[in-house]
PDB file of C-alpha atoms in Angstrom:
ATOM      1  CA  UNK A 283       6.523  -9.056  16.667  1.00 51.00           C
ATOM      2  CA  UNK A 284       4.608 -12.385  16.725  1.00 57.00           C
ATOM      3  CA  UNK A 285       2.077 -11.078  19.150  1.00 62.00           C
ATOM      4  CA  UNK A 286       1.816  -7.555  17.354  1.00 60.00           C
ATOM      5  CA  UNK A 287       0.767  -9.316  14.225  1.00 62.00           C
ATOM      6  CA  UNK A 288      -1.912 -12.243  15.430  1.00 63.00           C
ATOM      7  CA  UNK A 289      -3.229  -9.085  17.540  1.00 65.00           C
ATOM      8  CA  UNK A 290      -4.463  -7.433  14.539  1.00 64.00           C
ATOM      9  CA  UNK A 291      -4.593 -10.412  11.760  1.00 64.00           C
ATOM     10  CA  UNK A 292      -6.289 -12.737  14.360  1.00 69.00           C
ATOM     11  CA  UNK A 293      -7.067 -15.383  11.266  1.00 71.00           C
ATOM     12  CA  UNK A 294      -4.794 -17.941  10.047  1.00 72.00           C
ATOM     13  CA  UNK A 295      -5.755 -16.748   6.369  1.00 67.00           C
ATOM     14  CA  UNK A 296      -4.734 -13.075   7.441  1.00 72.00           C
ATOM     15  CA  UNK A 297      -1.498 -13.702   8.595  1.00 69.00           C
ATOM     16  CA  UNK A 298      -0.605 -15.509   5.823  1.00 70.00           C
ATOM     17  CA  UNK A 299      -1.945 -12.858   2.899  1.00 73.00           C
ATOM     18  CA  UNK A 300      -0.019 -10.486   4.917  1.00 74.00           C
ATOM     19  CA  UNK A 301       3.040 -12.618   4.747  1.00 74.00           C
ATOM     20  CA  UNK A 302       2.391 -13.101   0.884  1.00 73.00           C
ATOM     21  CA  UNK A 303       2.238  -9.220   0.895  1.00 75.00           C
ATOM     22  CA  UNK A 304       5.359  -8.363   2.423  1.00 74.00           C
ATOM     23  CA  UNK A 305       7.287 -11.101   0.774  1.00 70.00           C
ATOM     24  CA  UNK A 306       5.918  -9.711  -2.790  1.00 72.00           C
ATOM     25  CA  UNK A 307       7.126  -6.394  -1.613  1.00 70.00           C
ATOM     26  CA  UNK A 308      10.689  -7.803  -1.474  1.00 68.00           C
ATOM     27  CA  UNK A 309      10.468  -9.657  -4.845  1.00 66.00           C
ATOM     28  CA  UNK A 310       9.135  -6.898  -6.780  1.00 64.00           C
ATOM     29  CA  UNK A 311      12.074  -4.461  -5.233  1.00 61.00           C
ATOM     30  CA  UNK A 312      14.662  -7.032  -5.864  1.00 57.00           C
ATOM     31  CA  UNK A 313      13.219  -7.106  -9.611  1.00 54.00           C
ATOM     32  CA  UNK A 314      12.745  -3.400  -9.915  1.00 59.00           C
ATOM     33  CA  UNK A 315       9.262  -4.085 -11.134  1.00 58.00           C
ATOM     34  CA  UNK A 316       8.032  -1.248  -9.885  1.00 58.00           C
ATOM     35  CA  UNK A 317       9.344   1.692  -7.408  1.00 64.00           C
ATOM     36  CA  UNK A 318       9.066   0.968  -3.737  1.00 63.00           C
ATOM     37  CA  UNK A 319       7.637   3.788  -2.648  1.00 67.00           C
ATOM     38  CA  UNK A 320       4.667   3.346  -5.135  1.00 66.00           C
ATOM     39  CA  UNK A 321       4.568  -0.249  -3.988  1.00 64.00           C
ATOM     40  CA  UNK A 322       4.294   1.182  -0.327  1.00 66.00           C
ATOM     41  CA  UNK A 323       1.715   3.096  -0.832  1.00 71.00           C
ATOM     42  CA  UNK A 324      -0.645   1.146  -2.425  1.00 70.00           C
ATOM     43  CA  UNK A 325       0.151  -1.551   0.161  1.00 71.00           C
ATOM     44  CA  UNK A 326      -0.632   0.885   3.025  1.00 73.00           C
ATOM     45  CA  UNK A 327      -4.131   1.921   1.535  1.00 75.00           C
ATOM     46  CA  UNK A 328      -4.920  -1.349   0.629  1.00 73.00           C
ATOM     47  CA  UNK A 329      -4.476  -2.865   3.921  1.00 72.00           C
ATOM     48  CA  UNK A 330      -5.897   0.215   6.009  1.00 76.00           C
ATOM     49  CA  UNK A 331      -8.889  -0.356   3.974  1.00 75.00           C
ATOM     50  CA  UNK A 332      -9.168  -4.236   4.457  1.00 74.00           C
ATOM     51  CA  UNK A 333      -8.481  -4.338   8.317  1.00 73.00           C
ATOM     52  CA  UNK A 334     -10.195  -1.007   8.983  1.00 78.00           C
ATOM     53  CA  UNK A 335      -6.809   0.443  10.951  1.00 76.00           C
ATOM     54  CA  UNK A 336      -5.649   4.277  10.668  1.00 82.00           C
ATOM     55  CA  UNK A 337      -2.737   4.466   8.051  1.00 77.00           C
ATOM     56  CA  UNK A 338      -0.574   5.349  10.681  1.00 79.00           C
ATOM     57  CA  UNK A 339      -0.781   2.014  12.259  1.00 79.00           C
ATOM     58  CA  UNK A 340      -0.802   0.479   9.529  1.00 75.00           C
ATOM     59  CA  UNK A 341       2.544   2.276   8.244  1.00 74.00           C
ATOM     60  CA  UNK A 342       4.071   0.820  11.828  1.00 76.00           C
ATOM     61  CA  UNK A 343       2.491  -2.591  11.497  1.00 73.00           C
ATOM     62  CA  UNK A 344       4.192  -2.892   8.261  1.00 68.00           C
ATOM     63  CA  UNK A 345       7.565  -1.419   8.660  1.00 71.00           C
ATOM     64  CA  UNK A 346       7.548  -3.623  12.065  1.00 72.00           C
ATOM     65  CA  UNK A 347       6.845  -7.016  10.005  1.00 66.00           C
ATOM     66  CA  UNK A 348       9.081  -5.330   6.994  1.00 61.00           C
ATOM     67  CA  UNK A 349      12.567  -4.813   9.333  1.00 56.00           C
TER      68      UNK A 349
END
């Protein structure tokens, strides 16, 4: 999983926003800020649009770094 995620977040700064993102996921699920699956999806677009990846990819980059 290590080399699946410096593939596509080659920067140190990148790998660590996306850590920040994933671990905010889990807080704000454990809090019930907000519903996952809205959560989810605004994650998804808003890293397909950063990196430039398809959302499908993205979906499986995520659930990968998620599980």
């Amino acid at each position: 999983m290590r080399h699946l995620v410096s593939h596509f977040f080659k920067t140190e700064l990148q790998q660590i926003l996306l850590f920040y993102f994933v671990i905010s996921l889990l807080i704000s699920q454990t809090l019930d800020q907000a519903s996952p699956r809205v959560l989810l999806t605004s994650g998804v677009k808003l890293f397909a649009a950063a990196y430039q990846l398809p959302i499908g990819q993205t979906c499986m980059l995520l659930y990968d770094i998620y599980i």
